[in-house]
Amino acid sequence: MANCKWDLTLPSLYKKFEGHFMVGNIMAPRDFDDPEMLAMFRHHYNTVTAENVMKPVEITSEPGVYDFSRADQLVSWAEKHKIAVVGHTLIWHGQSAPWLNRDADGAPLTRARAKANMEAFIKAYAGHYSGRIYSWDVINEAFRDITDFSGDWRAHLRREEPKAGNTAHWYLSYANGADTAKGESGADYVFDAFYFTRKHDPLAILYYNDYNEEVPAKRDAIACMVEDINGKWLMHPEYDNRLLIEGIGMQSHHNHVHINMQNIRDAINRFAQTGARIAITELDFTFGSAEAPVFPIAGEDAHAQAAYYKELFELYATRSDVVERVTFWAKDDGQSWRKWGAPVLFDAAGAAKPAFHAIMN
């Protein structure tokens, strides 16, 4: 918010956790018009994720046409201030241009055309930033929400979904022409997305990113997918002595009614077993609901939120052998997409909340 009065005498978040993990937040073009916001960001954070301007549809809307201007602004600013950039995201069912995997009528492209489009897109996009991005969220939210894991991760990927906007067009296009006798399926887009990104930005750390990731069934599906893809990569002629999926992103959109701390612990432990590193990629912690908002948060709710944040950060610190980054998904409550739940460490005026002090203590 342009009228925030940030207190830069507060201790720095990222310096507090140096030696444990990096601490990040999101930025948007509006932030570059706010010198106080920029100063606050440099004070508290050493990684940055674009809130929207690095999502696929912001980069390309038609074949062969790419606009990197707004993303370039963010990346150049981050480089100047030695802030690591998280590229978010390359392959997603949301906010992506139809030309990548659909024809003019909205029908899935053939497998061959979709694969060619995927590589062209990743070559242009990841290639444009090659060597400048710390890590990529290569695929975002590929799995359905599930309560039981069948043992086959492919069975739980999004496909044609009943909820508008959730259909996985990459899956459908890769299925269109798949030779099932050879074991091909729509799920093959997962390997290709990571392979093409490694090929065109070989220095970046490659992440899979999802929400409700601590739910046991979804946790197990994600972990099995990572292990399966990395096993396939191990046998690939271009294997480079690194995992292909090197990281698992836990979005960590929590709410006080639904949070299960044991599930979060178990998810970190299970993901660590894959050999991948872990990032907390979109952290926020709401109280109330959209129908019964708690904004601004105060009193007992504010102190309860602080206690939850303290417990989370104690967990992250004890598992800093695998947790390499914690990124918040809003700089203050007023600009959060979950504003109704007052979800982050600073209120709408930029003042530190009890949650901030609980973490720092």
Tab-separated table of C-alpha atoms in Angstrom:
chain	number	residue	atom	x	y	z
A	1	MET	CA	0.000	0.000	0.000
A	2	ALA	CA	1.424	3.347	-1.013
A	3	ASN	CA	0.625	4.977	2.359
A	4	CYS	CA	2.222	2.295	4.541
A	5	LYS	CA	4.742	3.588	7.058
A	6	TRP	CA	7.162	0.735	7.360
A	7	ASP	CA	9.332	0.623	10.479
A	8	LEU	CA	12.825	-0.201	9.253
A	9	THR	CA	14.193	-0.239	12.791
A	10	LEU	CA	12.539	-3.635	13.218
A	11	PRO	CA	14.924	-6.587	12.968
A	12	SER	CA	15.210	-8.090	9.497
A	13	LEU	CA	13.296	-11.286	8.807
A	14	TYR	CA	15.840	-12.756	6.419
A	15	LYS	CA	18.777	-11.895	8.677
A	16	LYS	CA	17.012	-13.552	11.607
A	17	PHE	CA	16.933	-16.842	9.728
A	18	GLU	CA	20.301	-16.681	7.963
A	19	GLY	CA	21.905	-20.059	8.325
A	20	HIS	CA	18.483	-21.723	8.331
A	21	PHE	CA	16.571	-20.685	5.195
A	22	MET	CA	15.904	-17.752	2.894
A	23	VAL	CA	12.848	-15.566	3.483
A	24	GLY	CA	10.840	-14.095	0.619
A	25	ASN	CA	7.682	-12.335	-0.461
A	26	ILE	CA	5.806	-11.362	-3.610
A	27	MET	CA	6.031	-8.237	-5.730
A	28	ALA	CA	3.828	-6.590	-8.338
A	29	PRO	CA	4.434	-3.695	-10.778
A	30	ARG	CA	2.681	-1.256	-8.427
A	31	ASP	CA	5.453	-1.807	-5.892
A	32	PHE	CA	8.010	-0.073	-8.087
A	33	ASP	CA	6.101	3.203	-7.599
A	34	ASP	CA	6.484	2.960	-3.816
A	35	PRO	CA	10.031	3.677	-2.535
A	36	GLU	CA	9.043	2.853	1.057
A	37	MET	CA	7.767	-0.551	-0.020
A	38	LEU	CA	10.973	-1.242	-1.921
A	39	ALA	CA	13.090	-0.259	1.064
A	40	MET	CA	11.013	-2.505	3.325
A	41	PHE	CA	11.402	-5.415	0.905
A	42	ARG	CA	15.182	-5.090	0.815
A	43	HIS	CA	15.215	-4.908	4.618
A	44	HIS	CA	13.166	-8.058	5.257
A	45	TYR	CA	13.515	-10.396	2.264
A	46	ASN	CA	16.258	-12.003	0.210
A	47	THR	CA	14.079	-13.817	-2.325
A	48	VAL	CA	11.238	-12.520	-4.491
A	49	THR	CA	8.380	-14.175	-6.364
A	50	ALA	CA	6.278	-12.314	-8.914
A	51	GLU	CA	2.669	-12.183	-7.770
A	52	ASN	CA	1.382	-12.419	-11.354
A	53	VAL	CA	3.714	-10.993	-14.008
A	54	MET	CA	5.664	-14.222	-14.505
A	55	LYS	CA	2.600	-16.423	-14.966
A	56	PRO	CA	2.343	-17.838	-18.517
A	57	VAL	CA	-0.430	-15.617	-19.890
A	58	GLU	CA	1.509	-12.516	-18.815
A	59	ILE	CA	4.432	-13.632	-20.993
A	60	THR	CA	2.690	-14.827	-24.160
A	61	SER	CA	-0.815	-14.528	-25.577
A	62	GLU	CA	-0.212	-15.827	-29.099
A	63	PRO	CA	2.323	-18.043	-30.861
A	64	GLY	CA	5.774	-16.537	-31.149
A	65	VAL	CA	4.820	-13.327	-29.351
A	66	TYR	CA	6.460	-12.730	-25.951
A	67	ASP	CA	6.420	-9.717	-23.656
A	68	PHE	CA	9.049	-9.822	-20.919
A	69	SER	CA	8.916	-6.136	-20.029
A	70	ARG	CA	7.215	-6.325	-16.640
A	71	ALA	CA	9.028	-9.495	-15.623
A	72	ASP	CA	12.319	-7.905	-16.739
A	73	GLN	CA	11.652	-4.981	-14.411
A	74	LEU	CA	11.330	-7.301	-11.443
A	75	VAL	CA	14.292	-9.512	-12.335
A	76	SER	CA	16.601	-6.567	-13.008
A	77	TRP	CA	15.635	-4.904	-9.717
A	78	ALA	CA	16.230	-8.141	-7.813
A	79	GLU	CA	19.633	-8.653	-9.451
A	80	LYS	CA	20.661	-5.113	-8.563
A	81	HIS	CA	19.877	-5.758	-4.903
A	82	LYS	CA	21.173	-9.347	-4.787
A	83	ILE	CA	17.723	-10.805	-4.168
A	84	ALA	CA	17.131	-14.315	-5.527
A	85	VAL	CA	14.281	-14.634	-8.047
A	86	VAL	CA	11.747	-17.464	-8.002
A	87	GLY	CA	10.184	-17.945	-11.447
A	88	HIS	CA	6.483	-18.586	-10.932
A	89	THR	CA	5.348	-20.378	-13.045
A	90	LEU	CA	5.865	-22.175	-16.395
A	91	ILE	CA	3.202	-24.877	-16.672
A	92	TRP	CA	-0.194	-24.349	-15.048
A	93	HIS	CA	-3.829	-25.020	-15.873
A	94	GLY	CA	-4.627	-21.431	-14.886
A	95	GLN	CA	-3.549	-18.101	-16.416
A	96	SER	CA	-2.091	-19.712	-19.541
A	97	ALA	CA	-2.615	-18.816	-23.191
A	98	PRO	CA	-4.890	-21.228	-25.094
A	99	TRP	CA	-2.518	-21.445	-28.069
A	100	LEU	CA	-0.131	-23.586	-26.055
A	101	ASN	CA	-2.359	-26.654	-25.951
A	102	ARG	CA	-5.722	-25.919	-27.609
A	103	ASP	CA	-6.967	-25.204	-31.100
A	104	ALA	CA	-9.210	-22.319	-32.145
A	105	ASP	CA	-12.287	-24.256	-31.020
A	106	GLY	CA	-10.835	-25.039	-27.604
A	107	ALA	CA	-10.196	-28.705	-28.406
A	108	PRO	CA	-6.926	-30.306	-27.292
A	109	LEU	CA	-4.040	-30.110	-29.721
A	110	THR	CA	-2.364	-33.322	-30.731
A	111	ARG	CA	0.330	-34.678	-28.467
A	112	ALA	CA	3.062	-33.813	-30.977
A	113	ARG	CA	1.916	-30.203	-31.422
A	114	ALA	CA	1.470	-29.619	-27.709
A	115	LYS	CA	4.940	-31.016	-26.997
A	116	ALA	CA	6.478	-28.771	-29.652
A	117	ASN	CA	4.619	-25.758	-28.259
A	118	MET	CA	5.736	-26.575	-24.735
A	119	GLU	CA	9.390	-26.660	-25.708
A	120	ALA	CA	9.082	-23.504	-27.803
A	121	PHE	CA	7.466	-21.692	-24.883
A	122	ILE	CA	9.960	-22.895	-22.271
A	123	LYS	CA	12.894	-22.228	-24.595
A	124	ALA	CA	11.699	-18.661	-25.152
A	125	TYR	CA	10.735	-17.977	-21.545
A	126	ALA	CA	13.197	-19.902	-19.384
A	127	GLY	CA	15.854	-19.327	-22.035
A	128	HIS	CA	15.311	-15.564	-21.821
A	129	TYR	CA	16.204	-15.693	-18.117
A	130	SER	CA	18.741	-18.509	-18.279
A	131	GLY	CA	21.261	-18.152	-15.466
A	132	ARG	CA	19.282	-15.364	-13.777
A	133	ILE	CA	16.562	-17.330	-11.969
A	134	TYR	CA	17.333	-19.031	-8.646
A	135	SER	CA	14.508	-21.548	-8.983
A	136	TRP	CA	11.518	-22.228	-11.221
A	137	ASP	CA	8.100	-23.443	-10.140
A	138	VAL	CA	8.055	-25.555	-13.281
A	139	ILE	CA	4.594	-27.055	-12.752
A	140	ASN	CA	1.960	-25.561	-10.488
A	141	GLU	CA	-1.014	-27.469	-9.048
A	142	ALA	CA	-1.107	-30.531	-11.291
A	143	PHE	CA	-2.999	-32.722	-8.805
A	144	ARG	CA	-6.642	-32.882	-7.830
A	145	ASP	CA	-7.607	-32.681	-4.181
A	146	ILE	CA	-7.946	-36.312	-3.104
A	147	THR	CA	-8.739	-38.216	0.077
A	148	ASP	CA	-7.326	-41.596	-0.977
A	149	PHE	CA	-4.139	-42.365	-2.911
A	150	SER	CA	-4.406	-45.296	-5.309
A	151	GLY	CA	-0.662	-45.876	-5.533
A	152	ASP	CA	-0.513	-44.508	-9.095
A	153	TRP	CA	0.163	-40.761	-9.094
A	154	ARG	CA	-0.949	-40.449	-12.722
A	155	ALA	CA	-4.502	-41.389	-11.757
A	156	HIS	CA	-4.798	-38.282	-9.585
A	157	LEU	CA	-3.649	-35.614	-12.020
A	158	ARG	CA	-6.146	-32.990	-13.145
A	159	ARG	CA	-7.813	-33.794	-16.460
A	160	GLU	CA	-11.270	-32.657	-17.566
A	161	GLU	CA	-12.442	-31.064	-14.341
A	162	PRO	CA	-16.030	-30.189	-13.367
A	163	LYS	CA	-15.007	-26.883	-11.795
A	164	ALA	CA	-14.534	-24.099	-14.331
A	165	GLY	CA	-10.931	-23.124	-14.925
A	166	ASN	CA	-9.443	-26.286	-13.435
A	167	THR	CA	-9.223	-28.441	-16.559
A	168	ALA	CA	-5.644	-29.515	-17.287
A	169	HIS	CA	-5.290	-28.849	-20.996
A	170	TRP	CA	-1.672	-30.018	-21.014
A	171	TYR	CA	-2.831	-33.444	-19.841
A	172	LEU	CA	-5.636	-33.613	-22.421
A	173	SER	CA	-3.383	-32.608	-25.313
A	174	TYR	CA	-0.662	-35.070	-24.338
A	175	ALA	CA	-3.345	-37.776	-24.165
A	176	ASN	CA	-4.500	-36.865	-27.700
A	177	GLY	CA	-2.319	-39.226	-29.719
A	178	ALA	CA	-0.677	-41.104	-26.863
A	179	ASP	CA	0.312	-44.674	-27.738
A	180	THR	CA	-1.029	-46.545	-24.724
A	181	ALA	CA	0.565	-49.773	-25.975
A	182	LYS	CA	3.930	-48.096	-25.382
A	183	GLY	CA	2.847	-46.836	-21.975
A	184	GLU	CA	2.260	-43.263	-23.112
A	185	SER	CA	-0.389	-41.140	-21.402
A	186	GLY	CA	-1.407	-37.562	-20.769
A	187	ALA	CA	0.796	-37.596	-17.681
A	188	ASP	CA	3.914	-37.517	-19.862
A	189	TYR	CA	3.739	-33.724	-19.956
A	190	VAL	CA	5.164	-33.701	-16.415
A	191	PHE	CA	8.526	-35.164	-17.420
A	192	ASP	CA	8.751	-33.016	-20.530
A	193	ALA	CA	8.112	-29.791	-18.602
A	194	PHE	CA	11.015	-30.455	-16.260
A	195	TYR	CA	13.262	-31.809	-19.002
A	196	PHE	CA	12.756	-28.773	-21.242
A	197	THR	CA	13.361	-26.397	-18.336
A	198	ARG	CA	16.588	-28.156	-17.365
A	199	LYS	CA	17.653	-28.012	-21.024
A	200	HIS	CA	17.005	-24.290	-21.438
A	201	ASP	CA	17.906	-22.974	-17.963
A	202	PRO	CA	20.367	-25.538	-16.614
A	203	LEU	CA	21.485	-23.547	-13.563
A	204	ALA	CA	18.037	-23.054	-12.016
A	205	ILE	CA	16.659	-25.311	-9.284
A	206	LEU	CA	13.480	-26.971	-10.550
A	207	TYR	CA	10.441	-27.213	-8.280
A	208	TYR	CA	7.009	-28.814	-8.328
A	209	ASN	CA	4.510	-26.588	-6.459
A	210	ASP	CA	1.052	-27.359	-5.004
A	211	TYR	CA	-1.505	-26.500	-2.304
A	212	ASN	CA	-3.175	-28.760	0.303
A	213	GLU	CA	0.152	-30.510	0.006
A	214	GLU	CA	0.082	-31.665	3.624
A	215	VAL	CA	-3.116	-33.724	3.161
A	216	PRO	CA	-1.825	-37.325	3.388
A	217	ALA	CA	-3.283	-38.635	0.116
A	218	LYS	CA	-2.145	-35.663	-1.952
A	219	ARG	CA	1.205	-35.644	-0.153
A	220	ASP	CA	1.816	-39.253	-1.140
A	221	ALA	CA	0.777	-38.673	-4.759
A	222	ILE	CA	3.194	-35.727	-5.043
A	223	ALA	CA	6.042	-37.646	-3.426
A	224	CYS	CA	5.526	-40.685	-5.663
A	225	MET	CA	5.442	-38.483	-8.747
A	226	VAL	CA	8.739	-36.845	-7.777
A	227	GLU	CA	10.368	-40.215	-7.132
A	228	ASP	CA	9.048	-41.688	-10.382
A	229	ILE	CA	10.123	-38.744	-12.566
A	230	ASN	CA	13.551	-38.638	-10.940
A	231	GLY	CA	13.916	-42.387	-11.433
A	232	LYS	CA	13.147	-41.991	-15.124
A	233	TRP	CA	15.636	-39.135	-15.369
A	234	LEU	CA	18.335	-41.288	-13.765
A	235	MET	CA	18.165	-43.576	-16.806
A	236	HIS	CA	18.018	-40.740	-19.349
A	237	PRO	CA	21.005	-40.320	-21.721
A	238	GLU	CA	21.261	-36.650	-20.701
A	239	TYR	CA	21.247	-37.356	-16.949
A	240	ASP	CA	23.480	-34.695	-15.358
A	241	ASN	CA	24.062	-36.102	-11.853
A	242	ARG	CA	21.264	-33.917	-10.472
A	243	LEU	CA	17.666	-34.703	-9.687
A	244	LEU	CA	15.313	-33.440	-12.373
A	245	ILE	CA	12.684	-32.380	-9.835
A	246	GLU	CA	15.021	-30.892	-7.249
A	247	GLY	CA	12.431	-29.270	-5.023
A	248	ILE	CA	8.884	-29.567	-3.743
A	249	GLY	CA	6.972	-26.374	-3.071
A	250	MET	CA	4.510	-26.409	-0.181
A	251	GLN	CA	2.166	-23.484	-0.804
A	252	SER	CA	1.024	-23.505	2.846
A	253	HIS	CA	-2.227	-21.543	2.661
A	254	HIS	CA	-3.395	-22.287	6.206
A	255	ASN	CA	-6.509	-21.500	8.240
A	256	HIS	CA	-6.882	-21.813	12.010
A	257	VAL	CA	-9.892	-24.128	11.727
A	258	HIS	CA	-8.339	-26.624	9.320
A	259	ILE	CA	-4.635	-26.646	10.145
A	260	ASN	CA	-3.122	-29.967	11.202
A	261	MET	CA	0.428	-29.478	12.442
A	262	GLN	CA	1.159	-33.197	12.479
A	263	ASN	CA	0.205	-33.449	8.805
A	264	ILE	CA	2.619	-30.610	8.031
A	265	ARG	CA	5.432	-32.346	9.911
A	266	ASP	CA	4.664	-35.621	8.164
A	267	ALA	CA	4.599	-33.923	4.754
A	268	ILE	CA	8.026	-32.344	5.281
A	269	ASN	CA	9.384	-35.718	6.376
A	270	ARG	CA	7.837	-37.554	3.406
A	271	PHE	CA	9.006	-34.988	0.879
A	272	ALA	CA	12.495	-35.096	2.363
A	273	GLN	CA	12.558	-38.849	1.701
A	274	THR	CA	12.388	-38.140	-2.040
A	275	GLY	CA	15.796	-36.457	-1.891
A	276	ALA	CA	14.302	-33.153	-3.027
A	277	ARG	CA	14.669	-29.915	-1.119
A	278	ILE	CA	11.564	-28.129	0.192
A	279	ALA	CA	10.317	-24.559	-0.004
A	280	ILE	CA	7.351	-22.967	1.751
A	281	THR	CA	6.225	-21.028	-1.275
A	282	GLU	CA	3.013	-19.052	-0.586
A	283	LEU	CA	2.643	-18.858	3.181
A	284	ASP	CA	-0.321	-17.163	4.798
A	285	PHE	CA	-2.439	-18.002	7.827
A	286	THR	CA	-6.051	-16.848	7.977
A	287	PHE	CA	-8.587	-16.555	10.762
A	288	GLY	CA	-12.309	-16.597	10.117
A	289	SER	CA	-13.640	-17.075	6.591
A	290	ALA	CA	-14.661	-15.035	3.584
A	291	GLU	CA	-18.238	-15.182	4.915
A	292	ALA	CA	-17.153	-14.235	8.454
A	293	PRO	CA	-14.065	-12.075	7.982
A	294	VAL	CA	-11.527	-11.311	10.704
A	295	PHE	CA	-10.037	-8.078	9.396
A	296	PRO	CA	-8.322	-6.404	11.029
A	297	ILE	CA	-7.286	-9.128	13.437
A	298	ALA	CA	-6.989	-8.205	17.110
A	299	GLY	CA	-7.094	-9.496	20.647
A	300	GLU	CA	-7.135	-13.235	21.262
A	301	ASP	CA	-7.261	-14.007	17.547
A	302	ALA	CA	-4.075	-12.035	16.905
A	303	HIS	CA	-2.251	-13.820	19.707
A	304	ALA	CA	-3.532	-17.221	18.581
A	305	GLN	CA	-2.303	-16.463	15.052
A	306	ALA	CA	1.075	-15.509	16.514
A	307	ALA	CA	1.271	-18.829	18.365
A	308	TYR	CA	0.567	-20.752	15.154
A	309	TYR	CA	3.217	-18.807	13.231
A	310	LYS	CA	5.731	-19.426	16.014
A	311	GLU	CA	5.049	-23.167	15.869
A	312	LEU	CA	5.413	-23.208	12.097
A	313	PHE	CA	8.720	-21.356	12.141
A	314	GLU	CA	10.079	-23.566	14.901
A	315	LEU	CA	9.260	-26.529	12.661
A	316	TYR	CA	10.878	-24.924	9.626
A	317	ALA	CA	14.002	-24.118	11.627
A	318	THR	CA	14.326	-27.649	12.994
A	319	ARG	CA	14.035	-28.977	9.417
A	320	SER	CA	16.300	-26.386	7.821
A	321	ASP	CA	18.360	-29.318	6.608
A	322	VAL	CA	15.703	-29.638	3.874
A	323	VAL	CA	13.653	-26.404	4.057
A	324	GLU	CA	15.597	-23.875	1.975
A	325	ARG	CA	13.097	-21.022	1.685
A	326	VAL	CA	9.978	-19.551	3.292
A	327	THR	CA	8.008	-17.106	1.123
A	328	PHE	CA	4.961	-15.151	2.305
A	329	TRP	CA	2.134	-14.480	-0.152
A	330	ALA	CA	1.525	-10.820	0.739
A	331	LYS	CA	3.518	-8.055	2.302
A	332	ASP	CA	0.616	-6.778	4.404
A	333	ASP	CA	-2.914	-7.869	5.228
A	334	GLY	CA	-4.501	-5.185	3.067
A	335	GLN	CA	-2.944	-6.414	-0.194
A	336	SER	CA	-3.466	-10.135	0.432
A	337	TRP	CA	-5.764	-12.165	-1.832
A	338	ARG	CA	-7.091	-13.548	1.502
A	339	LYS	CA	-7.498	-10.137	3.113
A	340	TRP	CA	-10.621	-11.293	4.951
A	341	GLY	CA	-8.466	-13.466	7.217
A	342	ALA	CA	-5.665	-10.969	8.031
A	343	PRO	CA	-3.151	-13.622	7.027
A	344	VAL	CA	0.388	-12.231	7.210
A	345	LEU	CA	2.869	-10.574	9.590
A	346	PHE	CA	2.040	-6.914	8.951
A	347	ASP	CA	-1.327	-5.192	9.136
A	348	ALA	CA	-2.833	-3.044	6.382
A	349	ALA	CA	-0.931	0.010	7.634
A	350	GLY	CA	2.399	-1.827	7.570
A	351	ALA	CA	2.649	-2.259	11.336
A	352	ALA	CA	4.171	-5.453	12.720
A	353	LYS	CA	1.575	-7.778	14.255
A	354	PRO	CA	2.037	-10.128	17.212
A	355	ALA	CA	2.825	-12.838	14.658
A	356	PHE	CA	5.935	-10.930	13.533
A	357	HIS	CA	7.212	-10.583	17.087
A	358	ALA	CA	6.461	-14.211	17.868
A	359	ILE	CA	8.597	-15.338	14.936
A	360	MET	CA	11.424	-12.982	15.779
A	361	ASN	CA	11.456	-14.095	19.428
